[in-house]
CSV table of C-alpha atoms in Angstrom, one decimal:
chain,number,residue,atom,x,y,z
A,1,MET,CA,10.6,-21.5,12.4
A,2,GLN,CA,13.8,-19.5,12.8
A,3,TRP,CA,14.9,-20.8,9.4
A,4,LEU,CA,11.6,-19.7,7.9
A,5,LEU,CA,12.0,-16.1,9.3
A,6,ALA,CA,15.5,-15.9,8.0
A,7,VAL,CA,14.6,-17.1,4.5
A,8,ILE,CA,11.3,-15.3,4.1
A,9,GLY,CA,13.1,-12.3,5.7
A,10,ILE,CA,13.0,-8.7,4.8
A,11,TRP,CA,15.2,-7.4,2.1
A,12,CYS,CA,15.9,-3.8,3.0
A,13,SER,CA,17.0,-0.8,1.0
A,14,GLY,CA,18.2,2.6,2.1
A,15,THR,CA,21.2,3.6,4.2
A,16,GLY,CA,20.8,0.7,6.6
A,17,CYS,CA,19.4,-2.8,6.5
A,18,ALA,CA,16.4,-2.3,8.7
A,19,PRO,CA,14.3,0.6,10.0
A,20,ARG,CA,15.1,1.6,13.5
A,21,SER,CA,12.9,0.7,16.4
A,22,ALA,CA,10.8,3.4,18.1
A,23,ALA,CA,13.3,3.7,20.9
A,24,GLN,CA,16.2,4.4,18.5
A,25,ARG,CA,14.5,7.1,16.4
A,26,THR,CA,15.7,10.6,17.0
A,27,GLY,CA,13.4,13.1,15.5
A,28,PRO,CA,11.5,13.9,12.3
A,29,SER,CA,13.5,14.9,9.3
A,30,ARG,CA,12.7,17.7,6.9
A,31,VAL,CA,11.2,16.0,3.9
A,32,ARG,CA,9.6,17.9,1.0
A,33,PRO,CA,6.9,16.1,-1.0
A,34,GLY,CA,6.8,16.3,-4.8
A,35,ILE,CA,4.2,19.2,-4.9
A,36,GLU,CA,6.7,21.4,-3.1
A,37,VAL,CA,9.6,20.4,-5.3
A,38,LEU,CA,7.5,21.0,-8.5
A,39,LEU,CA,6.6,24.5,-7.5
A,40,SER,CA,10.1,25.5,-6.3
A,41,ASP,CA,12.3,23.7,-8.8
A,42,SER,CA,10.2,22.6,-11.8
A,43,ILE,CA,7.3,25.0,-12.2
A,44,HIS,CA,8.1,25.4,-15.9
A,45,LEU,CA,6.6,22.0,-16.4
A,46,VAL,CA,3.1,23.3,-15.6
A,47,ARG,CA,3.3,27.1,-16.1
A,48,GLY,CA,1.1,28.2,-18.9
A,49,ARG,CA,-0.4,24.8,-19.4
A,50,ARG,CA,-3.9,23.4,-18.8
A,51,VAL,CA,-3.5,21.1,-15.9
A,52,GLY,CA,-5.5,18.1,-14.6
A,53,LEU,CA,-4.8,16.8,-11.1
A,54,VAL,CA,-5.4,13.2,-9.8
A,55,THR,CA,-5.5,13.4,-6.0
A,56,ASN,CA,-7.5,13.1,-2.8
A,57,GLN,CA,-7.2,14.3,0.8
A,58,SER,CA,-3.6,13.2,1.0
A,59,GLY,CA,-2.5,15.7,-1.7
A,60,VAL,CA,-1.0,18.3,0.6
A,61,ASP,CA,2.3,20.0,1.2
A,62,ALA,CA,4.5,19.7,4.3
A,63,ARG,CA,2.2,22.2,6.1
A,64,GLY,CA,-1.0,20.5,5.2
A,65,ILE,CA,-2.0,23.0,2.5
A,66,SER,CA,-3.8,21.3,-0.4
A,67,ASP,CA,-2.2,20.9,-3.8
A,68,ILE,CA,-5.2,22.7,-5.3
A,69,ASP,CA,-4.5,25.8,-3.2
A,70,ARG,CA,-0.8,25.6,-3.8
A,71,LEU,CA,-1.2,25.3,-7.6
A,72,ARG,CA,-3.9,28.0,-7.9
A,73,ASN,CA,-1.9,30.4,-5.7
A,74,ALA,CA,1.1,29.8,-7.9
A,75,GLY,CA,-0.9,30.9,-11.0
A,76,ILE,CA,-1.2,27.4,-12.4
A,77,HIS,CA,-4.3,26.9,-14.7
A,78,LEU,CA,-6.0,24.0,-13.0
A,79,VAL,CA,-8.8,22.7,-15.3
A,80,ALA,CA,-10.0,19.4,-13.9
A,81,LEU,CA,-9.7,17.1,-10.9
A,82,PHE,CA,-9.7,13.3,-10.8
A,83,SER,CA,-10.2,11.0,-7.8
A,84,PRO,CA,-9.2,7.4,-7.0
A,85,GLU,CA,-10.8,4.7,-4.8
A,86,HIS,CA,-12.4,6.2,-1.7
A,87,GLY,CA,-13.2,9.4,-3.5
A,88,PHE,CA,-11.8,12.9,-3.6
A,89,ARG,CA,-12.1,13.4,0.2
A,90,GLY,CA,-11.1,9.8,1.0
A,91,ASN,CA,-14.2,8.9,3.0
A,92,ALA,CA,-16.0,6.5,0.6
A,93,ASP,CA,-16.2,2.8,1.6
A,94,PRO,CA,-13.7,0.4,0.0
A,95,GLY,CA,-14.9,-0.9,-3.3
A,96,ALA,CA,-17.8,1.6,-3.4
A,97,SER,CA,-18.5,3.1,-6.7
A,98,VAL,CA,-17.9,6.9,-6.5
A,99,GLY,CA,-19.6,9.3,-8.9
A,100,SER,CA,-18.2,12.3,-10.6
A,101,MET,CA,-19.2,15.7,-9.1
A,102,VAL,CA,-18.2,19.4,-8.9
A,103,ASP,CA,-15.8,20.7,-6.3
A,104,SER,CA,-17.9,23.3,-4.3
A,105,ALA,CA,-14.8,25.3,-3.4
A,106,THR,CA,-13.4,25.8,-6.9
A,107,GLY,CA,-16.1,24.9,-9.3
A,108,LEU,CA,-13.8,22.4,-11.0
A,109,PRO,CA,-15.2,19.1,-12.2
A,110,ILE,CA,-14.1,16.0,-10.2
A,111,TYR,CA,-14.0,12.9,-12.4
A,112,SER,CA,-14.2,9.7,-10.5
A,113,LEU,CA,-11.7,7.0,-11.6
A,114,TYR,CA,-13.2,4.3,-9.4
A,115,GLY,CA,-16.6,2.9,-10.2
A,116,ARG,CA,-18.4,3.1,-13.6
A,117,THR,CA,-15.2,4.7,-15.0
A,118,SER,CA,-11.7,3.6,-14.0
A,119,SER,CA,-9.8,5.4,-16.7
A,120,PRO,CA,-10.0,9.0,-18.0
A,121,ALA,CA,-12.2,9.2,-21.0
A,122,ASP,CA,-10.9,11.0,-24.1
A,123,SER,CA,-13.3,13.9,-23.4
A,124,MET,CA,-12.0,14.3,-19.9
A,125,LEU,CA,-8.4,14.8,-21.2
A,126,ALA,CA,-9.3,16.8,-24.3
A,127,GLY,CA,-8.9,20.2,-22.6
A,128,LEU,CA,-5.7,19.3,-20.8
A,129,ASP,CA,-2.0,19.6,-21.6
A,130,VAL,CA,-0.6,17.8,-18.6
A,131,VAL,CA,-1.9,15.5,-15.9
A,132,LEU,CA,-0.5,15.6,-12.3
A,133,VAL,CA,-0.8,12.6,-10.1
A,134,ASP,CA,-0.4,13.1,-6.3
A,135,LEU,CA,-1.6,10.1,-4.3
A,136,GLN,CA,-0.3,8.6,-1.0
A,137,ASP,CA,0.4,5.0,-1.6
A,138,ALA,CA,0.2,2.5,1.3
A,139,GLY,CA,3.4,0.5,0.5
A,140,ALA,CA,1.5,-2.8,-0.2
A,141,ARG,CA,0.7,-4.4,-3.5
A,142,TYR,CA,-3.0,-4.6,-2.8
A,143,TYR,CA,-3.5,-0.8,-2.8
A,144,THR,CA,-5.4,0.4,-5.9
A,145,TYR,CA,-3.7,3.7,-6.4
A,146,LEU,CA,-1.0,2.2,-8.7
A,147,TRP,CA,-3.8,0.7,-10.8
A,148,THR,CA,-5.4,4.2,-11.1
A,149,THR,CA,-2.1,5.7,-11.9
A,150,ALA,CA,-1.4,3.2,-14.7
A,151,ASN,CA,-4.9,3.8,-16.1
A,152,VAL,CA,-4.2,7.5,-16.2
A,153,MET,CA,-0.8,6.9,-17.9
A,154,ARG,CA,-2.4,4.6,-20.5
A,155,ALA,CA,-5.1,7.1,-21.4
A,156,ALA,CA,-2.6,10.0,-21.4
A,157,ALA,CA,-0.4,8.1,-23.8
A,158,LYS,CA,-3.4,7.5,-26.1
A,159,ASN,CA,-4.2,11.2,-26.1
A,160,GLY,CA,-0.7,12.6,-26.3
A,161,LYS,CA,-0.7,14.1,-22.8
A,162,ARG,CA,2.2,14.3,-20.4
A,163,VAL,CA,1.9,12.7,-16.9
A,164,ILE,CA,3.8,14.1,-13.9
A,165,VAL,CA,3.8,12.1,-10.7
A,166,LEU,CA,4.4,14.2,-7.6
A,167,ASP,CA,6.0,11.6,-5.5
A,168,ARG,CA,5.5,10.9,-1.8
A,169,PRO,CA,7.3,8.7,0.7
A,170,ASN,CA,6.6,5.0,1.1
A,171,PRO,CA,5.0,5.3,4.5
A,172,ILE,CA,6.3,1.9,5.7
A,173,GLY,CA,9.9,2.3,4.4
A,174,GLY,CA,11.9,0.3,2.0
A,175,ALA,CA,11.6,-3.3,3.4
A,176,VAL,CA,10.5,-5.9,0.8
A,177,GLU,CA,8.5,-8.9,1.8
A,178,GLY,CA,6.2,-11.7,0.6
A,179,ASN,CA,5.6,-13.4,-2.6
A,180,VAL,CA,5.8,-11.8,-6.1
A,181,LEU,CA,2.5,-11.7,-7.9
A,182,ASP,CA,1.9,-14.0,-10.9
A,183,THR,CA,0.7,-11.6,-13.6
A,184,ALA,CA,-1.9,-14.2,-14.6
A,185,TYR,CA,-3.7,-12.8,-11.4
A,186,ALA,CA,-3.3,-9.1,-12.3
A,187,SER,CA,-6.1,-7.0,-11.0
A,188,PRO,CA,-6.8,-3.7,-9.4
A,189,VAL,CA,-5.4,-5.2,-6.1
A,190,GLY,CA,-2.3,-6.5,-7.8
A,191,LEU,CA,-1.2,-5.0,-11.1
A,192,LEU,CA,2.5,-5.8,-11.5
A,193,ALA,CA,4.8,-8.6,-10.6
A,194,ILE,CA,5.8,-7.1,-7.3
A,195,PRO,CA,5.9,-8.4,-3.7
A,196,MET,CA,3.2,-7.9,-1.1
A,197,ARG,CA,5.4,-5.3,0.5
A,198,HIS,CA,7.3,-3.7,-2.3
A,199,GLY,CA,9.5,-1.0,-0.7
A,200,MET,CA,8.9,1.5,-3.5
A,201,THR,CA,7.3,4.9,-3.9
A,202,LEU,CA,4.4,5.5,-6.3
A,203,GLY,CA,6.7,7.4,-8.6
A,204,GLU,CA,9.0,4.5,-8.8
A,205,LEU,CA,6.1,2.1,-9.4
A,206,ALA,CA,4.9,4.3,-12.2
A,207,LEU,CA,8.3,4.0,-13.9
A,208,LEU,CA,8.2,0.3,-13.4
A,209,ALA,CA,4.6,0.1,-14.7
A,210,ARG,CA,5.5,2.1,-17.9
A,211,SER,CA,8.2,-0.5,-18.6
A,212,ASP,CA,6.3,-3.7,-17.6
A,213,LEU,CA,3.0,-2.7,-19.3
A,214,GLY,CA,4.7,-1.3,-22.4
A,215,LEU,CA,3.1,2.2,-22.0
A,216,GLY,CA,4.2,4.9,-24.3
A,217,THR,CA,3.5,7.6,-21.7
A,218,GLU,CA,5.6,10.8,-21.5
A,219,LEU,CA,6.2,10.4,-17.8
A,220,THR,CA,8.1,12.7,-15.4
A,221,VAL,CA,8.5,11.9,-11.7
A,222,ILE,CA,9.1,14.8,-9.3
A,223,PRO,CA,10.9,13.1,-6.4
A,224,VAL,CA,10.5,13.6,-2.7
A,225,GLU,CA,13.4,15.7,-1.4
A,226,GLY,CA,15.1,14.4,1.8
A,227,TRP,CA,13.5,11.0,2.0
A,228,ARG,CA,15.6,7.8,2.5
A,229,ARG,CA,14.3,4.4,1.9
A,230,SER,CA,14.9,3.4,5.5
A,231,MET,CA,12.4,6.0,6.7
A,232,TYR,CA,9.0,5.3,8.1
A,233,PHE,CA,6.4,8.1,7.7
A,234,ASP,CA,6.7,9.4,11.3
A,235,GLU,CA,10.4,10.1,10.5
A,236,THR,CA,9.6,12.5,7.7
A,237,GLY,CA,8.0,15.4,9.6
A,238,LEU,CA,5.1,15.4,7.1
A,239,PRO,CA,1.5,15.5,8.4
A,240,PHE,CA,-0.1,12.1,8.5
A,241,ILE,CA,-3.3,11.9,6.6
A,242,PRO,CA,-5.0,8.5,6.5
A,243,PRO,CA,-4.9,7.4,2.9
A,244,SER,CA,-8.3,5.6,3.3
A,245,PRO,CA,-11.0,5.1,5.9
A,246,ASN,CA,-9.6,1.8,7.3
A,247,LEU,CA,-5.9,2.7,7.2
A,248,ARG,CA,-6.2,5.3,10.0
A,249,SER,CA,-2.7,5.0,11.6
A,250,LEU,CA,0.9,4.2,10.8
A,251,GLU,CA,0.4,1.0,12.9
A,252,SER,CA,-2.4,-0.2,10.6
A,253,LEU,CA,-0.2,0.6,7.5
A,254,ILE,CA,2.6,-1.5,8.9
A,255,HIS,CA,0.3,-4.6,9.4
A,256,TYR,CA,-1.5,-4.1,6.1
A,257,PRO,CA,0.9,-6.0,3.8
A,258,GLY,CA,0.2,-9.2,5.8
A,259,LEU,CA,-3.3,-8.8,7.4
A,260,CYS,CA,-4.9,-7.9,4.0
A,261,LEU,CA,-4.7,-11.6,3.2
A,262,PHE,CA,-7.4,-12.2,5.8
A,263,GLU,CA,-9.8,-10.4,3.4
A,264,GLY,CA,-9.8,-13.7,1.5
A,265,THR,CA,-11.1,-15.6,4.5
A,266,ASN,CA,-14.2,-15.5,6.7
A,267,LEU,CA,-12.4,-13.5,9.4
A,268,SER,CA,-13.0,-9.8,9.7
A,269,VAL,CA,-10.0,-7.4,9.6
A,270,GLY,CA,-11.9,-4.9,11.7
A,271,ARG,CA,-13.2,-2.6,9.0
A,272,GLY,CA,-15.1,0.2,10.8
A,273,SER,CA,-13.9,-0.9,14.2
A,274,ASP,CA,-11.6,0.9,16.6
A,275,ALA,CA,-8.5,-0.5,15.0
A,276,PRO,CA,-9.0,-1.8,11.4
A,277,PHE,CA,-6.1,-3.8,10.0
A,278,GLU,CA,-4.6,-4.1,13.5
A,279,GLN,CA,-6.8,-7.1,14.4
A,280,VAL,CA,-8.7,-10.0,13.0
A,281,GLY,CA,-11.7,-11.8,14.4
A,282,ALA,CA,-14.8,-13.9,14.0
A,283,THR,CA,-17.8,-15.0,16.2
A,284,TRP,CA,-16.4,-18.5,16.3
A,285,LEU,CA,-12.7,-17.7,17.0
A,286,ASP,CA,-11.2,-19.4,20.1
A,287,THR,CA,-8.6,-16.8,21.0
A,288,THR,CA,-7.3,-18.9,23.9
A,289,LEU,CA,-6.5,-21.8,21.5
A,290,VAL,CA,-4.9,-19.4,18.9
A,291,LEU,CA,-2.7,-17.6,21.4
A,292,ALA,CA,-1.5,-20.9,22.9
A,293,ALA,CA,-0.4,-22.0,19.4
A,294,LEU,CA,1.2,-18.7,18.7
A,295,ARG,CA,3.3,-18.9,21.9
A,296,THR,CA,5.1,-22.0,20.4
A,297,ARG,CA,6.3,-19.9,17.5
A,298,HIS,CA,8.8,-17.1,17.5
A,299,VAL,CA,7.4,-14.1,15.6
A,300,PRO,CA,9.7,-11.2,16.5
A,301,GLY,CA,8.7,-7.6,16.8
A,302,VAL,CA,5.0,-8.1,17.4
A,303,GLU,CA,2.7,-8.8,20.4
A,304,PHE,CA,-0.5,-10.8,20.0
A,305,SER,CA,-3.4,-10.4,22.5
A,306,ALA,CA,-7.0,-11.3,22.8
A,307,VAL,CA,-9.6,-8.6,22.1
A,308,THR,CA,-13.2,-8.1,21.2
A,309,PHE,CA,-14.3,-5.6,18.6
A,310,THR,CA,-17.3,-4.7,16.5
A,311,PRO,CA,-17.0,-4.2,12.7
A,312,HIS,CA,-19.3,-1.5,11.3
A,313,ASN,CA,-18.5,-1.6,7.7
A,314,PRO,CA,-20.9,-3.8,5.7
A,315,GLY,CA,-18.6,-3.8,2.7
A,316,ASP,CA,-16.8,-7.0,3.6
A,317,GLY,CA,-20.0,-8.8,4.5
A,318,LYS,CA,-18.5,-10.1,7.7
A,319,TYR,CA,-20.1,-9.7,11.1
A,320,ALA,CA,-21.3,-6.1,10.5
A,321,ASP,CA,-22.4,-4.6,13.8
A,322,THR,CA,-21.7,-7.9,15.6
A,323,THR,CA,-19.2,-8.2,18.4
A,324,VAL,CA,-16.5,-10.8,17.6
A,325,ALA,CA,-13.6,-12.4,19.4
A,326,GLY,CA,-10.3,-11.3,17.9
A,327,ILE,CA,-6.5,-11.3,17.9
A,328,ARG,CA,-4.9,-7.9,18.2
A,329,LEU,CA,-1.4,-7.3,16.8
A,330,ARG,CA,0.8,-4.6,18.1
A,331,VAL,CA,4.3,-3.7,16.8
A,332,THR,CA,6.9,-3.8,19.5
A,333,ASP,CA,10.0,-3.4,17.4
A,334,ARG,CA,9.5,-2.6,13.7
A,335,SER,CA,13.2,-3.1,12.9
A,336,VAL,CA,12.6,-6.8,13.1
A,337,TYR,CA,8.8,-7.1,12.5
A,338,GLN,CA,7.8,-8.8,9.3
A,339,PRO,CA,4.0,-8.4,8.7
A,340,THR,CA,3.8,-11.0,6.0
A,341,VAL,CA,5.4,-13.6,8.2
A,342,ALA,CA,3.2,-12.7,11.1
A,343,ALA,CA,0.1,-12.9,9.0
A,344,THR,CA,1.0,-16.3,7.4
A,345,VAL,CA,1.8,-17.8,10.8
A,346,LEU,CA,-1.5,-16.5,12.2
A,347,LEU,CA,-3.4,-17.7,9.1
A,348,SER,CA,-1.7,-21.1,9.4
A,349,VAL,CA,-2.6,-21.5,13.1
A,350,ILE,CA,-6.3,-20.5,12.5
A,351,ALA,CA,-6.7,-22.5,9.3
A,352,SER,CA,-5.3,-25.7,10.7
A,353,SER,CA,-7.0,-25.6,14.1
A,354,GLU,CA,-10.4,-23.8,13.8
A,355,ARG,CA,-13.4,-25.7,12.4
A,356,GLY,CA,-15.2,-22.5,11.8
A,357,PHE,CA,-12.5,-21.2,9.4
A,358,SER,CA,-13.1,-21.0,5.6
A,359,TRP,CA,-11.4,-19.5,2.6
A,360,ILE,CA,-13.0,-17.2,0.1
A,361,PRO,CA,-10.9,-18.8,-2.6
A,362,ALA,CA,-11.2,-16.4,-5.5
A,363,GLN,CA,-10.6,-13.4,-3.3
A,364,PHE,CA,-7.7,-15.0,-1.4
A,365,ASP,CA,-6.0,-16.1,-4.6
A,366,ARG,CA,-6.5,-12.6,-6.1
A,367,LEU,CA,-4.8,-11.0,-3.1
A,368,ALA,CA,-2.1,-13.7,-2.9
A,369,GLY,CA,-1.5,-13.2,-6.6
A,370,GLU,CA,-1.1,-16.9,-7.2
A,371,ARG,CA,-3.1,-20.1,-7.5
A,372,SER,CA,-4.1,-22.1,-4.4
A,373,GLY,CA,-0.5,-23.1,-3.4
A,374,LEU,CA,-0.4,-20.6,-0.6
A,375,ARG,CA,-3.8,-21.6,0.7
A,376,ASP,CA,-2.7,-25.3,0.7
A,377,SER,CA,0.5,-24.5,2.5
A,378,LEU,CA,-1.2,-22.5,5.2
A,379,ALA,CA,-4.0,-25.0,5.7
A,380,GLN,CA,-1.6,-27.9,5.9
A,381,HIS,CA,0.7,-26.1,8.3
A,382,HIS,CA,3.5,-26.4,5.8
A,383,ILE,CA,4.7,-22.8,5.8
A,384,ASP,CA,8.4,-23.7,5.7
A,385,TYR,CA,7.7,-24.4,2.0
A,386,LEU,CA,7.2,-20.6,1.4
A,387,GLY,CA,10.8,-19.7,2.4
A,388,PRO,CA,12.8,-20.8,-0.6
A,389,VAL,CA,10.1,-19.9,-3.1
A,390,TRP,CA,9.6,-16.4,-1.8
A,391,SER,CA,13.3,-15.7,-1.4
A,392,GLY,CA,14.1,-16.5,-5.0
A,393,GLU,CA,11.2,-14.5,-6.3
A,394,ARG,CA,12.1,-11.5,-4.2
A,395,GLN,CA,15.8,-11.6,-5.2
A,396,ARG,CA,14.8,-11.5,-8.9
A,397,PHE,CA,12.4,-8.6,-8.2
A,398,LEU,CA,15.2,-6.6,-6.4
A,399,GLU,CA,17.3,-6.9,-9.5
A,400,ARG,CA,14.5,-6.1,-11.9
A,401,ARG,CA,13.4,-3.0,-10.1
A,402,ARG,CA,16.9,-1.5,-9.8
A,403,PRO,CA,16.7,0.8,-12.9
A,404,PHE,CA,13.6,2.4,-11.6
A,405,LEU,CA,14.7,3.4,-8.1
A,406,LEU,CA,15.0,7.1,-7.3
A,407,TYR,CA,16.2,7.0,-3.7
A,408,PRO,CA,19.2,5.6,-1.8
A,409,ASP,CA,19.1,1.8,-1.9
A,410,ASN,CA,21.2,-1.0,-0.5
A,411,PRO,CA,20.2,-4.0,-2.7
A,412,THR,CA,22.5,-6.5,-1.0
A,413,ALA,CA,21.1,-6.0,2.5
A,414,ALA,CA,19.3,-9.0,3.9
A,415,ARG,CA,18.5,-9.5,7.5
A,416,GLN,CA,19.5,-13.0,8.8
C-alpha cells in the first residue's frame, strides 16, 4: 500500500511540493481575482465595447461585489448575461435544465448554457463585441464549467468575437492526481485529456482547450494577481462562495476529485444532506465491516468514521429522503491527503466486500474517463495496478500542460 501511495502520489506545482497543513498556515494573502485586474490594468479591452458576461454567483471581486455591478459602475456597456450549470444564481439542481430569463435587477437577458442550449447561438452573440467568462472552477475534471467555457470559445470563434477569461484561483491548489482521461470518453464531465485533479485554473484550462480542440478563438486570460499554485482557497483572502449547491465547503471541494467517482455506483455521495461530497452511504452498507477493512490500509491525511445521513436531492435517484448508513471522510492533514487514493481504496473495499454494491457502468466509465479497467481493478482489489499506469499518464500530462501555465510551478516536485 505504501508503494501505491508513492506511485499514484500527488505531483505538486507552486513554490513547494505540497500545500501546508492547517496548523502550518499563517494567514490569508491578498489575492486579486481577474475582474479586479481587468478593471485596474486592462480596462481598454472592454471600454467602448458591447460586452457579454458568462458568470454566476461566484463572479465577485475580493469584497464580494458582483462583476455586474463592478462593470456597470466602471461605465462598461454590458449587453447580455450567460449562465452555466446550476444557473445564474447557482441554486439549480445538478443536471437540471435551466431556462433563459431576464435579470430583474438590470433588465439584461440571461441566456442559459445548460439545458436545451449548451452553446451561445449566433443570435445571442450578434450584438456583442467581446465575451467575458468569470466562473469559479472546482479543481476537478468532472466539473462542467470548462465544457461551458469551451463551447463559448467555439461559438465566439465562429462569430469573430473575442473571449476574455477573468481567472480565479484553483480552490484546491496545484496538486495533480488520478488518471488522465481517454478522449474517446470526452463529455461535459470530462472534456480534455487531463487528470481527475488537474491543478490548473480555468484560464489555463481555456488555453489548453484552445490548443487541444483546435479552436481559432481570439482568447485573452486576465490572470489572478498574487495567487501561487500551492495555495488553497482559504489562503487567498477571497470570499468563499459555494460554486454549486452540493459543493458547499472547501472540505467538500478537497474530497470531490475522488468521491465524485461514487456517482457511478449505487452509493449516495450525500447530495442534499448535511455534508455532500464529504460522505458516502447506502441503506445496505455495513460500516463496521468497511471501517475494519480501512484500518488495515494506510491512507494518510484523512479520518474515516461511521455516520448516518439523509440525502434530499432526487437528482441522483439514490435513497432520496431515506436515512442511510455512511462513511464520513474528514481531512486531517491536507499536505499529505490524496483524495483520489482515498476514494479508490474506499471503493475497492466496498466493491470487494459488500454484496449490495453495484456499478452504474456507463456513468462510472464516463467519470473515470476510461473503459472498465478501473472498475475491474477496484472490484478485484487489484489497485496496485493503478500506480504505474497513472504515474506515467500524469508525467506526460505535466509536460504537455507546461506551455499553458500562468502561475509559479515546480514541475519536478513529486511527493514520495
